Coordinates of C-alpha atoms in Angstrom, one line a residue:
X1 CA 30.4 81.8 41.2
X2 CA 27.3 83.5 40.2
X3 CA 27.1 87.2 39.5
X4 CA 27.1 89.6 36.6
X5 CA 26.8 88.0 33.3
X6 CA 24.8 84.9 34.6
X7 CA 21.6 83.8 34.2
X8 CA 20.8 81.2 36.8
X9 CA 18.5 78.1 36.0
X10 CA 17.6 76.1 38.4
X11 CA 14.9 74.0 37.4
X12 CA 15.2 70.6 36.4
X13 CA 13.8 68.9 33.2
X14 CA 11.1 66.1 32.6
X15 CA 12.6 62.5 32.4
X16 CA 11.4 60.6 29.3
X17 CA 8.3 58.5 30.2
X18 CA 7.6 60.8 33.4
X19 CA 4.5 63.2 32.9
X20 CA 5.0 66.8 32.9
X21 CA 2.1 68.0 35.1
X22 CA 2.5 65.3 38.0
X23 CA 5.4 67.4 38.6
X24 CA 5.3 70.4 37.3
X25 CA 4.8 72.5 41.2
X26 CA 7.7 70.9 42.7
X27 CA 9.9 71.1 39.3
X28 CA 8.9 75.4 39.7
X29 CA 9.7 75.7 43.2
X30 CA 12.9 74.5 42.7
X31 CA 13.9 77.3 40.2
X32 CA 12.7 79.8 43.0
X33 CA 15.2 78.6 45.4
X34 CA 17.9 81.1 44.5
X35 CA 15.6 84.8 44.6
X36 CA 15.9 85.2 47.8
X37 CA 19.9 85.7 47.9
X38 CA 20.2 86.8 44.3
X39 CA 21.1 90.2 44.7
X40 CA 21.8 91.4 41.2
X41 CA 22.4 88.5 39.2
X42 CA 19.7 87.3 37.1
X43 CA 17.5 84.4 38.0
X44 CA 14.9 82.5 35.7
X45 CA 12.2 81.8 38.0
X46 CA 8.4 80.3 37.8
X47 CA 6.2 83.6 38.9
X48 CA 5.2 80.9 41.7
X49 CA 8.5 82.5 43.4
X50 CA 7.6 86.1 42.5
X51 CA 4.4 87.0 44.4
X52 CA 5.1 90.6 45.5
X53 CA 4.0 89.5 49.3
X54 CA 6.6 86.5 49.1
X55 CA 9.3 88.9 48.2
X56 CA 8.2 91.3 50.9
X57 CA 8.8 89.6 53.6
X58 CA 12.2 87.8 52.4
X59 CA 13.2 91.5 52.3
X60 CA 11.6 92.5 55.5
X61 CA 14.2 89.9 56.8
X62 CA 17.0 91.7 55.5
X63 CA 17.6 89.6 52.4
X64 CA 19.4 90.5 49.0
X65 CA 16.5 89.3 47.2
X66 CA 17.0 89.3 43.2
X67 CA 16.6 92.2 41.4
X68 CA 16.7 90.8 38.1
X69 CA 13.9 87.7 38.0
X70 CA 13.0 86.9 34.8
X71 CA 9.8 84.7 35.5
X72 CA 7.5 82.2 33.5
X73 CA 4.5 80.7 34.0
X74 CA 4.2 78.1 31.3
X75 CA 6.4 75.7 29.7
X76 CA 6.7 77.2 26.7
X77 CA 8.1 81.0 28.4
X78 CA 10.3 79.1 30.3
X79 CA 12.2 78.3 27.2
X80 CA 11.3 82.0 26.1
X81 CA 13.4 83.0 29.0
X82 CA 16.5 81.4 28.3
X83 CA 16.7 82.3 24.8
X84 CA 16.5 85.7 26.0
X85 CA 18.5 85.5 28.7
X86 CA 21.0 83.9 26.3
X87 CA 20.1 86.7 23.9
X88 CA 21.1 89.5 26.4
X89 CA 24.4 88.2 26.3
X90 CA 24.3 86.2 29.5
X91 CA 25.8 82.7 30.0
X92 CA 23.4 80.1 31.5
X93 CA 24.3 78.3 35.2
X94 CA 22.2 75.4 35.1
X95 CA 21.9 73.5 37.9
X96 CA 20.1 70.6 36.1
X97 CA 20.9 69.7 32.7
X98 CA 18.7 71.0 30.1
X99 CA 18.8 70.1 26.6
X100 CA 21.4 71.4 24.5
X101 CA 19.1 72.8 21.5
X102 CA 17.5 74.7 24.3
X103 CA 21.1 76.0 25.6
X104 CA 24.1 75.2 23.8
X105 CA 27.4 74.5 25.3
X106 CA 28.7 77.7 24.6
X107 CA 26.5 79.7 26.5
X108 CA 26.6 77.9 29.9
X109 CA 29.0 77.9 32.5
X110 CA 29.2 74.4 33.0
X111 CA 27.7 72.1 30.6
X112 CA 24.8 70.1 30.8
X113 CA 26.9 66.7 30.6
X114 CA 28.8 67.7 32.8
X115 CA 26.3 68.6 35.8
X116 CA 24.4 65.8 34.6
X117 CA 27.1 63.0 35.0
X118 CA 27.9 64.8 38.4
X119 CA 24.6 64.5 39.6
X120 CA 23.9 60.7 38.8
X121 CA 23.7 58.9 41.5
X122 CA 26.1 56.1 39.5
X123 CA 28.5 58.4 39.6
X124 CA 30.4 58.6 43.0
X125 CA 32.2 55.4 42.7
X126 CA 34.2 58.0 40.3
X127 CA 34.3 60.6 42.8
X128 CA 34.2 59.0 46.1
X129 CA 37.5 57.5 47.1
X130 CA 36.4 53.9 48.0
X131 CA 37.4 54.4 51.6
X132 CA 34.0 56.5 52.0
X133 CA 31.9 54.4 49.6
X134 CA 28.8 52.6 51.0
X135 CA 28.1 49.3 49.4
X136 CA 26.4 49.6 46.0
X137 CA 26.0 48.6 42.7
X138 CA 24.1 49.8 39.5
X139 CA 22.0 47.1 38.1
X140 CA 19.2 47.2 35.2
X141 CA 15.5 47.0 35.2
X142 CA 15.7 43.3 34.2
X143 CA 18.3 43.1 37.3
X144 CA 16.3 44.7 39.7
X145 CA 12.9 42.7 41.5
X146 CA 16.4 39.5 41.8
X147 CA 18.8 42.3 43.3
X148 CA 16.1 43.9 45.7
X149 CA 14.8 40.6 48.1
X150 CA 12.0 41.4 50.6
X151 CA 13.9 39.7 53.3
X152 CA 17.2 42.1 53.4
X153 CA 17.2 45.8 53.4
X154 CA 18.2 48.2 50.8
X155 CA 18.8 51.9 49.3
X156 CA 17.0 52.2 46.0
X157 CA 18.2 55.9 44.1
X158 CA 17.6 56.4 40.3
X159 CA 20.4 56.6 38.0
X160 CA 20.3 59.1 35.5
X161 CA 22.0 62.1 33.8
X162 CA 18.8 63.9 34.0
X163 CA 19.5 64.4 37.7
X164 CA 15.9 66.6 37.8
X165 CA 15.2 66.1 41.3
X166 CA 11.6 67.0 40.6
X167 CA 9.9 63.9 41.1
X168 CA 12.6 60.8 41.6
X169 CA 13.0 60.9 45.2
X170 CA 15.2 57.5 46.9
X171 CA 12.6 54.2 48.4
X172 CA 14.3 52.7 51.4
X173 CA 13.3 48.9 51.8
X174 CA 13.2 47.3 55.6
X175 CA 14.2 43.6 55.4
X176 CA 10.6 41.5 56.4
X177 CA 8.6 44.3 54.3
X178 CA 6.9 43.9 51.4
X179 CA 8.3 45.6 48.7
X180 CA 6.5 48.4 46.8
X181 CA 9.1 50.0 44.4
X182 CA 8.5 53.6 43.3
X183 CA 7.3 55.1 40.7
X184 CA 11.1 55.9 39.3
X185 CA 11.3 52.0 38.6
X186 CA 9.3 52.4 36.2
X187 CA 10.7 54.9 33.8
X188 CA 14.2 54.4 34.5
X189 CA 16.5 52.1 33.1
X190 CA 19.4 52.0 35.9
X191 CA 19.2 52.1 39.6
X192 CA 22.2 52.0 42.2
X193 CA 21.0 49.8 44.9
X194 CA 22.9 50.4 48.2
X195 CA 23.5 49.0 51.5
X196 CA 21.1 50.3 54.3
X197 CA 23.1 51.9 57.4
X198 CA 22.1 53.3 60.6
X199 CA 23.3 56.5 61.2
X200 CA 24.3 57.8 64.0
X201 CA 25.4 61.2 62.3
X202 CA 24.1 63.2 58.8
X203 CA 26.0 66.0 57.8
X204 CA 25.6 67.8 54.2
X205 CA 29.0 69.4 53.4
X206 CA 28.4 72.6 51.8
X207 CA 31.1 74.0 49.2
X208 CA 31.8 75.9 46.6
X209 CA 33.9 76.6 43.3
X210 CA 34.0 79.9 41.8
X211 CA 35.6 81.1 38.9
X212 CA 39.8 80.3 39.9
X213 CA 38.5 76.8 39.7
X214 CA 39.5 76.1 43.8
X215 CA 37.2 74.2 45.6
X216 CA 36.3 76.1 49.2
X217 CA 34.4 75.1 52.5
X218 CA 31.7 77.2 53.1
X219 CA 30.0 75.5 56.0
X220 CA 29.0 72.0 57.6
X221 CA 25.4 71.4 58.4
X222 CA 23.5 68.9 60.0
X223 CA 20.8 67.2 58.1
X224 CA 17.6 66.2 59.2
X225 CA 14.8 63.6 57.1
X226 CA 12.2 61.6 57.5
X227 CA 11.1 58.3 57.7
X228 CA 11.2 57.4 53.9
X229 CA 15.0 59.0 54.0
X230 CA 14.5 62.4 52.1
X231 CA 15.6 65.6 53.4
X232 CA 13.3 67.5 55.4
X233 CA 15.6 70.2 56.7
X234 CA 18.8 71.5 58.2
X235 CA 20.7 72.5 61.2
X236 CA 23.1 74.8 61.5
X237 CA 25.9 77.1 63.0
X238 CA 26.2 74.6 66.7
X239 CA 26.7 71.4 64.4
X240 CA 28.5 68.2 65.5
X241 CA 31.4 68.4 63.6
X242 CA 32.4 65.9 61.2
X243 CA 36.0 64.0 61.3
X244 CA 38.8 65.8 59.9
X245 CA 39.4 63.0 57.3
X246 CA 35.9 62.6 56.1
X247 CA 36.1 66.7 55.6
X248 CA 39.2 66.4 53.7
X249 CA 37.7 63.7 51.2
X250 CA 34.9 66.2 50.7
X251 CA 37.4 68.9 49.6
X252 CA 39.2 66.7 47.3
X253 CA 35.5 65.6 46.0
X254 CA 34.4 69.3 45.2
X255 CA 38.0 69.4 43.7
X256 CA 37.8 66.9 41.2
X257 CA 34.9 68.5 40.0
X258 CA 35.9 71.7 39.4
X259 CA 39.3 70.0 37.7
X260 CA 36.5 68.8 35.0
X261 CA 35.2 72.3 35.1
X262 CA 32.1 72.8 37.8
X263 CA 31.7 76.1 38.9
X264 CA 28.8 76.7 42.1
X265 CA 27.4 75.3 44.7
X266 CA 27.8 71.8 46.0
X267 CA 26.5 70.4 49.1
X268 CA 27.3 66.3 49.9
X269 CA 25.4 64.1 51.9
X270 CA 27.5 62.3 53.8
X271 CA 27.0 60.5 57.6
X272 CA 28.5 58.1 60.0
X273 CA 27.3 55.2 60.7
X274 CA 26.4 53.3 64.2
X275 CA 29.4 51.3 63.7
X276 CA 31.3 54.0 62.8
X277 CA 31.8 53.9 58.9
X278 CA 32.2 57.1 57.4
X279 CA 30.6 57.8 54.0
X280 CA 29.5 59.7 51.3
X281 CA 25.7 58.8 50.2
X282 CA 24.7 61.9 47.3
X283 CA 26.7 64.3 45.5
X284 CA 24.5 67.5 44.7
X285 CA 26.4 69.4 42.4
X286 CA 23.4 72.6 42.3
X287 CA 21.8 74.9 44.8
X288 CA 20.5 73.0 47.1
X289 CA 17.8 73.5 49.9
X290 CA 20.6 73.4 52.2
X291 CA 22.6 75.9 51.2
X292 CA 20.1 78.7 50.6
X293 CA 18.9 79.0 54.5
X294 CA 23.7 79.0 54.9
X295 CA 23.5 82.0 52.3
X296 CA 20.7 83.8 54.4
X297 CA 22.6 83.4 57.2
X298 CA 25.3 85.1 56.0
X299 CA 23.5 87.6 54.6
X300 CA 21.4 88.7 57.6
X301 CA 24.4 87.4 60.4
X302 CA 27.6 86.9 59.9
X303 CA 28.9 87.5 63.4
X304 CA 27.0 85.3 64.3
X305 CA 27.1 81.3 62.0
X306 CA 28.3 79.4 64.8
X307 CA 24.6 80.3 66.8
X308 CA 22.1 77.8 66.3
X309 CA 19.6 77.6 63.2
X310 CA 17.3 75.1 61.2
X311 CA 15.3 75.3 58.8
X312 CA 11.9 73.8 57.1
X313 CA 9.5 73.6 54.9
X314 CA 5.8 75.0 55.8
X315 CA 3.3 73.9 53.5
X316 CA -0.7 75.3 52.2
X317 CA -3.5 74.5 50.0
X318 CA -4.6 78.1 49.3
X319 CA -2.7 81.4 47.9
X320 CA 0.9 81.7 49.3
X321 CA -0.6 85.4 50.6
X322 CA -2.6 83.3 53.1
X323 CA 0.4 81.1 54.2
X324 CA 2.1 84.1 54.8
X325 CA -0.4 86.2 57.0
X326 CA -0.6 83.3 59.2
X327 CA 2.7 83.3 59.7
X328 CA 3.0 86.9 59.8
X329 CA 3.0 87.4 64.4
X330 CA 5.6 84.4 64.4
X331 CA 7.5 87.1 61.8
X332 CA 7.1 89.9 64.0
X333 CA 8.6 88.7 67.7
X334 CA 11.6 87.7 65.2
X335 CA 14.3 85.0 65.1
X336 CA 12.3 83.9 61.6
X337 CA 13.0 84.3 58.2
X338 CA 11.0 83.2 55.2
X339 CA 13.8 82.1 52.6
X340 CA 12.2 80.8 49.6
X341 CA 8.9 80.1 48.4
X342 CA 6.2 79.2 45.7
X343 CA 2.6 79.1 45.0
X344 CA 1.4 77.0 42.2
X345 CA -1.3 78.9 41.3
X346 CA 0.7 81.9 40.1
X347 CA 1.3 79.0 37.3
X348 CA -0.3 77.3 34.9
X349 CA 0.5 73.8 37.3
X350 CA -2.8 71.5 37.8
X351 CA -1.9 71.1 41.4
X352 CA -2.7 73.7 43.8
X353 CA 0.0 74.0 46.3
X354 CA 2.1 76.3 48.3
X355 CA 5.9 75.8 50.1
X356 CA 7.3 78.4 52.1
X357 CA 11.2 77.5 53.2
X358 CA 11.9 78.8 56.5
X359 CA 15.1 79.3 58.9
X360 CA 14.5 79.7 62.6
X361 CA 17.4 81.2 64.8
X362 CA 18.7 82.2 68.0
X363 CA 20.7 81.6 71.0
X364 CA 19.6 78.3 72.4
X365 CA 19.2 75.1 70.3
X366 CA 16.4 73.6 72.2
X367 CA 14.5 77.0 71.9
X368 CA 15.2 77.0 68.3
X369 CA 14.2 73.3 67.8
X370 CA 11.1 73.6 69.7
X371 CA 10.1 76.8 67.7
X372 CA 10.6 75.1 64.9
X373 CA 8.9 71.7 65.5
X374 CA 6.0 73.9 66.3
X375 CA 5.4 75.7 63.0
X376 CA 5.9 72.3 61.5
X377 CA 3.5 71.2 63.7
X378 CA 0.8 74.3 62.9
X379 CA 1.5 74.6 59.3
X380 CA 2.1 70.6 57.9
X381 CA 5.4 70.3 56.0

């Protein structure tokens, strides 16, 4: 899957007609997801990932943090990092397309069309059997304000082989509102608009390819977002377990895509609704922020996936090394890891932020939940 001879990439591009610095932090922090479970294989990461304190305490935690990061800070040394990377011999695993003059076909391990059409929202009427398809359809920018009324309500997600995650997020519309499209409508010329359900379960079903081509099960997690429907953490090990049948369409799902040769991580969103419809919503064909905290686990306790975790995002407006020493005594009575993080000012980004992903653990769920409610709580997220 990932290993010796790999360079992994995981940070998405711009989208024509999106600017470059409104999203240039969270576009970074994505590429530092991987360092933390890396071990030996290379990663090209923003230095935003790579403050010495940051790496500290992933490995104070017990973590097989990267020991080949090959960082940037600018724009232009990201794309000095690939060429060298690709220089070196090593063949690219993007997990969002990037252009092919930057990184040709021949050097990756699955191509950018590829994890680009995979990643489209558009796509999953190909993937999906129609049994576990929500109602959708992909409609125009000239189609959208008369397929979008105020008085029903609606999924709006981007289409787009750019699949770059850094800054087109999905707008859920409540019938009576008014509606205020996002940004994304904008720039893009294709949207899926979807029928709103009420869940009564979210699960993101975490797999993986490696190189025999199978599609495997890692684990199922529990997902948990927020009002505006993005993802604001997981649960895992004590899960609600999914039906068997909706499992089994996930397989065959992470099957057909490694049949048109993916190789890595997938994780797909799928949930069952109040009146029972099982479907899948997203397919996220990359590392995902779900299945870094799943690798951790692993890592630090394998005897023990099926205890309760969940993780989070903790957030700061100073240096990273402040974040941290306040989290620090929560560190020390244990059942806490810090499993990825970034700190725009180690960049050249005009925003000044800082993320720090989390994963809380132990025996009891409520314990677990309530310590993690309260970081959220003391730190923002």
């Amino acid at each position: 899957m990932y290993g010796p001879g790999v360079a992994v990439c995981a940070r998405p591009v711009v989208e024509s007609g999106v600017l470059a610095s409104a999203h240039r932090h969270t576009r970074d922090a994505l590429s530092a997801r991987p360092l933390a479970v890396a071990d030996d294989t290379a990663v090209i990461c923003s230095a935003g990932g790579t403050d010495p304190e940051l790496l500290a305490a992933m490995r104070d935690g017990g973590l097989p943090v990267g020991t080949d990061l090959r960082e940037f800070r600018t724009e232009a040394e990201f794309a000095t990092r690939v060429t060298e990377a690709m220089s070196d011999g090593l063949l690219i695993s993007m997990e969002y397309p990037q252009p092919t003059d930057l990184c040709p076909d021949a050097r990756t391990v699955k191509t950018a069309l590829l994890v680009g059409y995979l990643n489209n929202k558009a796509s999953i009427s190909t993937l999906v059997d129609p049994r576990f398809q929500a109602r959708r359809s992909v409609v125009t920018r000239a189609e959208l304000l008369d397929a979008a009324p105020a008085e029903k309500s609606w999924v709006l997600k981007a289409a787009t082989n750019a699949a770059h995650g850094g800054s087109l997020d999905v707008y859920l519309h409540e019938a009576g509102t008014p509606v205020a499209l996002p940004a994304f409508a904008g720039v893009l010329g294709e949207f899926v608009i979807e029928e709103y359900l009420r869940l009564q379960r979210n699960w993101g079903i975490q797999l993986h390819t490696g190189p025999d081509g199978r599609a495997r099960l890692l684990a199922v997690t529990e997902q948990r977002v927020d009002d505006a429907g993005i993802y604001a953490g997981g649960k895992f090990g004590l899960v609600n377990a999914p039906p068997f049948e909706l499992l089994t369409e996930c397989l065959a799902i992470a099957q057909r895509a490694a049949d048109v040769g993916y190789r890595g991580l997938c994780s797909l969103d799928c949930a069952q609704s109040e009146d029972g419809q099982l479907v899948v919503l997203d397919l996220n064909f990359r590392i995902t922020s779900g299945s870094i905290p799943l690798l951790a686990l692993r890592s630090i306790r394998p005897h023990a996936l099926d205890l309760p975790a969940e993780s989070a995002k903790l957030s700061g407006t100073g240096p990273i090394a402040d974040l941290l020493t306040a989290l620090r005594p929560a560190l020390r009575q244990g059942g806490l890891l810090v499993v990825a993080g970034h700190d725009s000012l180690r960049t050249d980004a005009p925003v000044t932020a800082c993320t720090l992903q989390i994963l809380v653990y132990g025996d009891e769920p409520d314990e677990v939940t309530a310590r993690r409610a309260a970081l959220e709580a003391r730190f923002g997220h």
